[in-house]
Amino acid sequence: MITTDLVALEERYGAHNYHPLDVVITRGEGVWVYDVDGRRYLDCLAAYSAVNQGHCHPRILHALTAQAARVTLTSRAFRNEQLPLLLERLHSLTGMDLALLMNSGAEAVETALKAARKWGYTVKGIPDGQAEIIVCANNFHGRTIAIVGFSTEEQYRQGFGPFAPGFRVVPFGDIAALEQAITPSTCAFLVEPIQGEAGIIVPPEGYLRAAADLCKRHDVLFIVDEIQSGLGRTGRLFAHQYEDVTPDAMILGKALSGGFYPVSAVVSRREVLGVFKPGDHGSTFGGNPLACAVARAALDVLEDERLPERAATLGAEMLEKVRAIASPVIKEVRGRGLWIGIELHEAARPWCERLAARGILCKETHDRVIRLAPPLVIAREEIDWAVNEIHQVLTGAR
Ligand SMILES: *Cc1c(COP(=O)(O)O)cnc(C)c1O
């Protein structure tokens, strides 16, 4: 079937909760994807950073097919031989004591929220039912009812209330506001080290350091959502490492599976995930052997191919090249590693459509920002080609 037929089927029978570009992908390899009409595109979104390792990485593919032929799901009613190996790997990779495996990012965020509240009651001694969690304005942590309940994006909330109480919102990057919001009932501060969906917003230097210190002083858990910023995207394994802080808990997802399978995790100090007792929390698919085998291979690829280092070097070069584009539609270019936001003076969607027509796939975020986040395996020549196309499109040369 060709693009128009497939788009028509999807529009007719699917819920319209997305507004995708009309590019119907049939195959992917490394940084490239191919549509059903035979056109080739450089993927500059990488599935919101889930495909940092590149599409269909052969090592991860091998881990997937080998494990799929052995056993895929045992449930946590029994043990499987892959989970312990991934847990040990996450420990050595992050230095954290404990990990808990889930599937989607939102589920891992929910898991962290539950752990934080229970820690608040059982360890900190917050009176029952009073625990509060502080989050940031313009956050993105997923789409469950609890999570959209503390979003500041009206569309994410509209029509989905009533919401869970116990959340307080402070401006991102504002340490004084965070200090003012902390009360004896605060159990945690949940923050993205760089806000991705908000448009690649990098906080002022020293913010994470100051926030971590503040949390420590007030016995508040400092929890970082590294689902999109983590696993190499920013040029470090984790974005919070730029400020040399140690969070109490960290949430991972997306690239944890290299895009093959939904795998997410919370990793933490012993005291945090240690609050869970048998029966407190769970997931049928969480920690299944297929997911664990895939995740271990995905982490091996990140490490062996030195993808964070690539993101640091190539990202700095790419940022410089994008900043050099002189176009009246560009308001600001910002980013870290291979994660670049081009903020425009106008809606970004038509520009993304023009870029797609030139063979570059990217997606607008927050109306006016073009996010560039290619797989970290991208080559310098591919970056140069992409930047040249972006230049031509944004300066109206084509
Ligand atoms: C994508 C994302 C999530 C949600 O992950 P899903 O797998 O879509 O549920 C949460 N937090 C951040 C920072 C994200 O980028």
Short mmCIF file of C-alpha atoms and ligand atoms in Angstrom, two decimals:
data_model
loop_
_atom_site.label_atom_id
_atom_site.label_comp_id
_atom_site.label_asym_id
_atom_site.label_seq_id
_atom_site.Cartn_x
_atom_site.Cartn_y
_atom_site.Cartn_z
CA MET A 1 0.00 0.00 0.00
CA ILE A 2 1.12 3.55 -0.62
CA THR A 3 1.18 6.53 1.72
CA THR A 4 -2.23 7.97 0.89
CA ASP A 5 -4.04 4.62 1.48
CA LEU A 6 -2.27 3.93 4.77
CA VAL A 7 -2.86 7.47 6.05
CA ALA A 8 -6.55 7.14 5.15
CA LEU A 9 -6.86 3.83 7.04
CA GLU A 10 -5.14 5.24 10.11
CA GLU A 11 -7.31 8.34 10.09
CA ARG A 12 -10.45 6.27 9.68
CA TYR A 13 -9.85 3.60 12.31
CA GLY A 14 -7.39 5.13 14.78
CA ALA A 15 -8.04 7.53 17.65
CA HIS A 16 -6.71 10.94 16.66
CA ASN A 17 -4.49 11.54 19.67
CA TYR A 18 -1.50 12.44 17.48
CA HIS A 19 -1.00 14.67 14.44
CA PRO A 20 1.90 12.94 12.69
CA LEU A 21 3.67 14.08 9.56
CA ASP A 22 2.34 12.01 6.66
CA VAL A 23 5.50 9.98 6.23
CA VAL A 24 4.74 6.25 6.47
CA ILE A 25 7.91 4.47 7.53
CA THR A 26 8.46 0.89 6.53
CA ARG A 27 12.12 0.33 7.41
CA GLY A 28 14.93 1.85 9.43
CA GLU A 29 18.68 1.36 9.55
CA GLY A 30 21.03 3.45 11.68
CA VAL A 31 20.11 7.10 11.23
CA TRP A 32 18.03 6.47 8.10
CA VAL A 33 14.38 5.51 7.66
CA TYR A 34 12.57 4.62 4.43
CA ASP A 35 8.93 5.26 3.60
CA VAL A 36 6.49 3.05 1.72
CA ASP A 37 6.97 5.11 -1.43
CA GLY A 38 10.71 4.41 -1.38
CA ARG A 39 11.92 7.78 -0.12
CA ARG A 40 14.80 7.99 2.36
CA TYR A 41 14.94 10.32 5.37
CA LEU A 42 17.50 11.19 8.00
CA ASP A 43 15.72 10.68 11.32
CA CYS A 44 16.36 13.79 13.39
CA LEU A 45 13.91 12.85 16.14
CA ALA A 46 15.08 9.31 16.93
CA ALA A 47 11.69 8.49 18.48
CA TYR A 48 12.12 11.20 21.12
CA SER A 49 15.59 9.79 21.90
CA ALA A 50 14.47 6.16 22.29
CA VAL A 51 16.62 5.27 19.26
CA ASN A 52 19.91 6.80 20.43
CA GLN A 53 21.66 3.60 19.27
CA GLY A 54 20.23 3.96 15.73
CA HIS A 55 17.41 2.00 14.11
CA CYS A 56 17.57 -1.80 14.22
CA HIS A 57 21.03 -1.96 15.74
CA PRO A 58 22.31 -5.46 14.86
CA ARG A 59 23.61 -6.24 18.36
CA ILE A 60 20.34 -5.34 20.04
CA LEU A 61 18.42 -7.14 17.30
CA HIS A 62 20.44 -10.26 17.98
CA ALA A 63 19.77 -10.05 21.73
CA LEU A 64 16.06 -9.63 20.99
CA THR A 65 15.70 -12.55 18.60
CA ALA A 66 17.90 -14.88 20.66
CA GLN A 67 15.94 -14.18 23.84
CA ALA A 68 12.59 -14.26 22.03
CA ALA A 69 13.38 -17.81 20.93
CA ARG A 70 14.12 -18.88 24.54
CA VAL A 71 11.55 -17.33 26.85
CA THR A 72 9.83 -13.94 26.72
CA LEU A 73 7.64 -13.59 29.78
CA THR A 74 7.59 -15.36 33.11
CA SER A 75 5.86 -12.68 35.20
CA ARG A 76 7.47 -11.76 38.48
CA ALA A 77 5.61 -14.64 40.14
CA PHE A 78 8.75 -16.55 39.19
CA ARG A 79 12.33 -15.46 38.65
CA ASN A 80 14.05 -15.27 35.28
CA GLU A 81 17.74 -15.42 34.49
CA GLN A 82 17.88 -12.07 32.66
CA LEU A 83 16.53 -9.70 35.33
CA PRO A 84 19.39 -10.16 37.83
CA LEU A 85 21.95 -9.47 35.10
CA LEU A 86 20.25 -6.22 34.11
CA LEU A 87 19.88 -5.15 37.76
CA GLU A 88 23.59 -5.68 38.30
CA ARG A 89 24.34 -3.75 35.09
CA LEU A 90 22.19 -0.81 36.17
CA HIS A 91 23.96 -0.80 39.52
CA SER A 92 27.42 -0.68 37.98
CA LEU A 93 26.34 1.89 35.36
CA THR A 94 24.61 4.33 37.72
CA GLY A 95 26.18 3.57 41.11
CA MET A 96 22.66 3.27 42.52
CA ASP A 97 21.84 0.52 45.02
CA LEU A 98 18.50 -0.73 43.72
CA ALA A 99 16.48 -0.79 40.50
CA LEU A 100 12.86 -1.55 39.65
CA LEU A 101 11.91 -2.37 36.06
CA MET A 102 8.75 -1.16 34.37
CA ASN A 103 7.72 -0.71 30.72
CA SER A 104 6.77 2.80 29.66
CA GLY A 105 8.37 5.97 30.94
CA ALA A 106 5.14 7.14 32.53
CA GLU A 107 4.93 3.92 34.55
CA ALA A 108 8.45 4.43 35.86
CA VAL A 109 7.55 8.02 36.84
CA GLU A 110 4.47 6.68 38.67
CA THR A 111 6.72 4.16 40.39
CA ALA A 112 9.06 6.91 41.56
CA LEU A 113 6.12 8.98 42.83
CA LYS A 114 4.77 6.01 44.80
CA ALA A 115 8.21 5.25 46.25
CA ALA A 116 8.71 8.92 47.18
CA ARG A 117 5.37 9.14 48.99
CA LYS A 118 5.91 5.89 50.87
CA TRP A 119 9.43 7.04 51.80
CA GLY A 120 7.88 10.27 53.06
CA TYR A 121 5.56 8.39 55.40
CA THR A 122 7.76 5.52 56.52
CA VAL A 123 11.20 7.15 56.62
CA LYS A 124 10.76 10.91 56.90
CA GLY A 125 7.71 10.64 59.15
CA ILE A 126 5.28 12.86 57.23
CA PRO A 127 1.74 12.58 58.71
CA ASP A 128 -0.44 10.14 56.77
CA GLY A 129 -2.02 11.58 53.62
CA GLN A 130 0.00 14.81 53.74
CA ALA A 131 2.99 14.06 51.48
CA GLU A 132 3.76 16.67 48.83
CA ILE A 133 5.90 16.41 45.72
CA ILE A 134 7.32 19.52 44.05
CA VAL A 135 7.53 19.59 40.24
CA CYS A 136 8.48 22.25 37.69
CA ALA A 137 6.38 24.38 35.38
CA ASN A 138 6.47 23.17 31.76
CA ASN A 139 7.43 19.68 32.92
CA PHE A 140 6.83 16.59 30.86
CA HIS A 141 6.71 13.30 32.75
CA GLY A 142 4.15 11.29 30.76
CA ARG A 143 0.42 10.96 30.24
CA THR A 144 -1.20 9.10 33.12
CA ILE A 145 -3.93 10.91 35.04
CA ALA A 146 -1.67 11.48 38.07
CA ILE A 147 1.10 12.88 35.88
CA VAL A 148 -1.00 15.16 33.67
CA GLY A 149 -2.62 16.36 36.90
CA PHE A 150 0.60 18.26 37.69
CA SER A 151 1.33 19.34 34.12
CA THR A 152 1.10 23.05 33.37
CA GLU A 153 0.14 22.37 29.74
CA GLU A 154 -3.58 23.08 29.61
CA GLN A 155 -4.27 20.65 26.75
CA TYR A 156 -2.75 17.73 28.64
CA ARG A 157 -5.22 18.30 31.50
CA GLN A 158 -8.34 19.63 29.80
CA GLY A 159 -11.19 17.19 30.24
CA PHE A 160 -9.26 14.63 32.30
CA GLY A 161 -9.86 15.81 35.87
CA PRO A 162 -10.30 15.36 38.78
CA PHE A 163 -6.62 14.95 39.54
CA ALA A 164 -4.56 13.58 42.41
CA PRO A 165 -3.69 16.17 45.06
CA GLY A 166 -0.26 16.47 46.66
CA PHE A 167 1.73 18.26 43.93
CA ARG A 168 3.13 21.76 43.93
CA VAL A 169 4.51 23.52 40.84
CA VAL A 170 7.49 25.89 40.87
CA PRO A 171 9.18 27.69 37.95
CA PHE A 172 11.99 25.64 36.35
CA GLY A 173 15.42 27.06 37.07
CA ASP A 174 14.28 29.17 40.04
CA ILE A 175 16.04 27.99 43.20
CA ALA A 176 14.39 30.58 45.48
CA ALA A 177 10.94 29.39 44.41
CA LEU A 178 11.94 25.81 45.17
CA GLU A 179 13.15 26.77 48.63
CA GLN A 180 9.90 28.61 49.36
CA ALA A 181 7.79 25.66 48.23
CA ILE A 182 9.45 23.16 50.56
CA THR A 183 7.46 22.39 53.72
CA PRO A 184 7.88 19.70 56.41
CA SER A 185 5.47 17.60 54.30
CA THR A 186 7.60 17.71 51.14
CA CYS A 187 8.85 14.23 50.28
CA ALA A 188 10.41 14.85 46.85
CA PHE A 189 11.41 17.27 44.11
CA LEU A 190 10.98 15.77 40.64
CA VAL A 191 12.83 17.49 37.79
CA GLU A 192 14.09 16.98 34.23
CA PRO A 193 17.78 18.03 34.11
CA ILE A 194 16.98 19.62 30.73
CA GLN A 195 13.33 20.06 29.78
CA GLY A 196 12.87 18.22 26.48
CA GLU A 197 9.21 18.53 25.53
CA ALA A 198 9.21 22.14 26.75
CA GLY A 199 11.64 22.91 23.91
CA ILE A 200 15.13 21.84 25.06
CA ILE A 201 15.27 24.24 28.00
CA VAL A 202 18.68 24.17 29.72
CA PRO A 203 18.43 25.53 33.29
CA PRO A 204 20.85 28.19 34.59
CA GLU A 205 24.24 26.80 35.49
CA GLY A 206 24.35 25.61 39.08
CA TYR A 207 20.60 25.05 39.33
CA LEU A 208 20.71 21.27 39.73
CA ARG A 209 23.60 21.54 42.20
CA ALA A 210 21.70 24.09 44.30
CA ALA A 211 18.47 22.08 44.08
CA ALA A 212 20.24 18.90 45.20
CA ASP A 213 21.84 20.72 48.15
CA LEU A 214 18.52 22.26 49.12
CA CYS A 215 16.82 18.86 49.02
CA LYS A 216 19.52 17.34 51.17
CA ARG A 217 19.24 20.11 53.76
CA HIS A 218 15.47 19.68 54.02
CA ASP A 219 15.38 15.86 53.86
CA VAL A 220 13.61 15.91 50.49
CA LEU A 221 14.30 13.31 47.78
CA PHE A 222 15.98 14.75 44.69
CA ILE A 223 14.58 12.75 41.77
CA VAL A 224 15.71 13.29 38.19
CA ASP A 225 13.66 12.23 35.17
CA GLU A 226 16.37 11.22 32.69
CA ILE A 227 13.98 9.39 30.37
CA GLN A 228 14.79 11.69 27.46
CA SER A 229 17.94 13.48 28.64
CA GLY A 230 19.73 10.35 29.83
CA LEU A 231 21.70 7.57 28.17
CA GLY A 232 24.04 9.73 26.15
CA ARG A 233 21.80 12.30 24.49
CA THR A 234 23.41 15.36 26.10
CA GLY A 235 27.01 14.26 25.77
CA ARG A 236 27.21 12.60 29.17
CA LEU A 237 25.71 9.29 30.16
CA PHE A 238 23.24 11.29 32.27
CA ALA A 239 22.50 15.01 31.94
CA HIS A 240 22.66 15.65 35.70
CA GLN A 241 26.35 14.65 35.64
CA TYR A 242 27.15 18.07 34.15
CA GLU A 243 26.63 19.43 37.65
CA ASP A 244 28.23 16.54 39.46
CA VAL A 245 25.18 15.85 41.62
CA THR A 246 24.02 12.49 42.97
CA PRO A 247 20.26 12.15 42.85
CA ASP A 248 18.36 10.01 45.35
CA ALA A 249 16.51 8.39 42.49
CA MET A 250 16.65 8.52 38.71
CA ILE A 251 14.06 7.52 36.12
CA LEU A 252 15.13 5.90 32.85
CA GLY A 253 13.26 4.77 29.74
CA LYS A 254 13.32 5.39 25.99
CA ALA A 255 16.93 4.53 24.92
CA LEU A 256 17.14 1.92 27.67
CA SER A 257 15.93 -0.49 24.99
CA GLY A 258 17.42 1.25 21.94
CA GLY A 259 13.87 1.52 20.64
CA PHE A 260 13.18 -2.19 20.38
CA TYR A 261 10.80 -2.66 23.22
CA PRO A 262 9.24 -0.59 26.02
CA VAL A 263 11.66 -0.80 28.96
CA SER A 264 11.85 1.69 31.82
CA ALA A 265 13.36 1.72 35.26
CA VAL A 266 13.70 3.58 38.50
CA VAL A 267 17.13 3.36 40.11
CA SER A 268 17.74 4.73 43.59
CA ARG A 269 19.51 4.71 46.89
CA ARG A 270 18.57 1.67 49.01
CA GLU A 271 16.35 3.76 51.27
CA VAL A 272 14.02 4.86 48.43
CA LEU A 273 13.07 1.76 46.45
CA GLY A 274 13.68 -0.13 49.69
CA VAL A 275 10.23 1.00 50.87
CA PHE A 276 8.49 -1.45 48.54
CA LYS A 277 7.39 -4.71 50.14
CA PRO A 278 5.98 -7.70 48.24
CA GLY A 279 2.56 -6.73 46.92
CA ASP A 280 3.10 -2.94 47.13
CA HIS A 281 3.67 -2.43 43.42
CA GLY A 282 4.07 -4.43 40.24
CA SER A 283 3.64 -4.93 36.51
CA THR A 284 2.96 -8.10 34.52
CA PHE A 285 5.56 -7.25 31.88
CA GLY A 286 7.97 -5.24 34.08
CA GLY A 287 11.37 -6.94 34.27
CA ASN A 288 10.52 -9.64 31.74
CA PRO A 289 13.44 -11.59 30.26
CA LEU A 290 12.99 -10.22 26.73
CA ALA A 291 13.05 -6.63 28.00
CA CYS A 292 16.07 -7.29 30.21
CA ALA A 293 18.10 -8.97 27.46
CA VAL A 294 17.32 -6.11 25.09
CA ALA A 295 18.16 -3.44 27.66
CA ARG A 296 21.50 -5.02 28.49
CA ALA A 297 22.44 -5.09 24.80
CA ALA A 298 21.27 -1.48 24.39
CA LEU A 299 23.50 -0.39 27.29
CA ASP A 300 26.42 -2.39 25.86
CA VAL A 301 26.07 -0.52 22.57
CA LEU A 302 25.99 2.86 24.34
CA GLU A 303 29.18 2.01 26.18
CA ASP A 304 31.13 0.11 23.53
CA GLU A 305 30.39 2.62 20.78
CA ARG A 306 31.10 5.50 23.18
CA LEU A 307 27.84 7.18 22.22
CA PRO A 308 27.85 9.81 25.01
CA GLU A 309 31.32 10.93 23.86
CA ARG A 310 30.11 11.06 20.25
CA ALA A 311 27.15 13.17 21.32
CA ALA A 312 29.47 15.56 23.16
CA THR A 313 31.88 16.07 20.25
CA LEU A 314 29.48 15.96 17.32
CA GLY A 315 26.78 17.81 19.26
CA ALA A 316 29.06 20.76 20.01
CA GLU A 317 30.03 20.94 16.33
CA MET A 318 26.42 20.65 15.18
CA LEU A 319 25.24 23.34 17.60
CA GLU A 320 27.89 25.70 16.27
CA LYS A 321 26.88 24.96 12.66
CA VAL A 322 23.17 25.45 13.37
CA ARG A 323 23.91 28.68 15.25
CA ALA A 324 25.70 29.94 12.15
CA ILE A 325 22.50 29.76 10.08
CA ALA A 326 21.38 33.33 9.51
CA SER A 327 17.64 33.27 9.02
CA PRO A 328 15.02 35.86 9.98
CA VAL A 329 12.68 33.09 11.21
CA ILE A 330 15.14 31.87 13.87
CA LYS A 331 14.71 33.38 17.33
CA GLU A 332 17.17 31.26 19.29
CA VAL A 333 19.25 28.09 18.97
CA ARG A 334 20.06 26.18 22.16
CA GLY A 335 20.96 22.70 23.29
CA ARG A 336 23.46 20.30 24.75
CA GLY A 337 25.05 17.29 23.10
CA LEU A 338 23.08 16.02 20.11
CA TRP A 339 19.94 17.69 21.42
CA ILE A 340 19.28 20.99 19.73
CA GLY A 341 16.23 23.25 19.78
CA ILE A 342 15.73 25.85 17.06
CA GLU A 343 13.14 28.28 18.36
CA LEU A 344 11.37 30.18 15.59
CA HIS A 345 9.38 33.40 15.59
CA GLU A 346 6.50 31.44 14.06
CA ALA A 347 4.87 28.00 14.02
CA ALA A 348 7.45 25.26 13.42
CA ARG A 349 5.13 22.70 11.85
CA PRO A 350 5.24 24.04 8.25
CA TRP A 351 9.03 24.15 8.50
CA CYS A 352 9.10 20.51 9.65
CA GLU A 353 6.96 19.64 6.63
CA ARG A 354 9.37 21.45 4.32
CA LEU A 355 12.30 19.65 5.94
CA ALA A 356 10.55 16.28 5.49
CA ALA A 357 10.17 17.06 1.80
CA ARG A 358 13.97 17.52 1.74
CA GLY A 359 14.57 14.19 3.50
CA ILE A 360 14.96 15.35 7.10
CA LEU A 361 12.51 14.12 9.70
CA CYS A 362 11.95 16.28 12.74
CA LYS A 363 8.96 17.27 14.77
CA GLU A 364 7.91 20.56 16.24
CA THR A 365 7.65 20.80 19.99
CA HIS A 366 5.72 23.53 21.78
CA ASP A 367 4.57 25.02 18.47
CA ARG A 368 7.63 27.10 17.72
CA VAL A 369 10.60 24.85 18.39
CA ILE A 370 12.20 22.45 15.92
CA ARG A 371 13.90 19.71 17.92
CA LEU A 372 16.98 18.09 16.38
CA ALA A 373 17.86 14.82 18.11
CA PRO A 374 19.34 12.35 15.63
CA PRO A 375 20.52 8.88 16.68
CA LEU A 376 23.90 9.24 18.40
CA VAL A 377 25.52 6.95 15.82
CA ILE A 378 25.21 9.73 13.24
CA ALA A 379 28.37 10.47 11.21
CA ARG A 380 29.90 13.93 10.81
CA GLU A 381 29.16 13.92 7.05
CA GLU A 382 25.51 13.11 7.76
CA ILE A 383 25.33 16.03 10.19
CA ASP A 384 26.88 18.32 7.58
CA TRP A 385 24.38 17.19 4.99
CA ALA A 386 21.47 17.73 7.40
CA VAL A 387 22.66 21.15 8.54
CA ASN A 388 23.08 22.21 4.93
CA GLU A 389 19.50 21.14 4.13
CA ILE A 390 18.21 22.89 7.24
CA HIS A 391 20.14 25.99 6.24
CA GLN A 392 18.68 25.96 2.72
CA VAL A 393 15.14 25.45 4.01
CA LEU A 394 15.27 28.02 6.83
CA THR A 395 16.83 30.67 4.60
CA GLY A 396 14.27 30.05 1.91
CA ALA A 397 16.85 28.99 -0.65
CA ARG A 398 14.51 26.11 -1.51
C1 LIG B 1 8.93 10.49 27.06
C2 LIG B 1 9.05 10.98 28.45
C3 LIG B 1 8.29 10.43 29.50
C4 LIG B 1 7.20 9.41 29.26
O1 LIG B 1 7.64 8.24 28.68
P1 LIG B 1 6.58 7.27 27.92
O2 LIG B 1 7.39 6.07 27.58
O3 LIG B 1 6.08 8.02 26.73
O4 LIG B 1 5.50 6.99 28.90
C5 LIG B 1 8.52 10.89 30.78
N1 LIG B 1 9.45 11.84 31.03
C6 LIG B 1 10.19 12.38 30.05
C7 LIG B 1 11.22 13.42 30.40
C8 LIG B 1 10.01 11.99 28.73
O5 LIG B 1 10.72 12.57 27.75
#
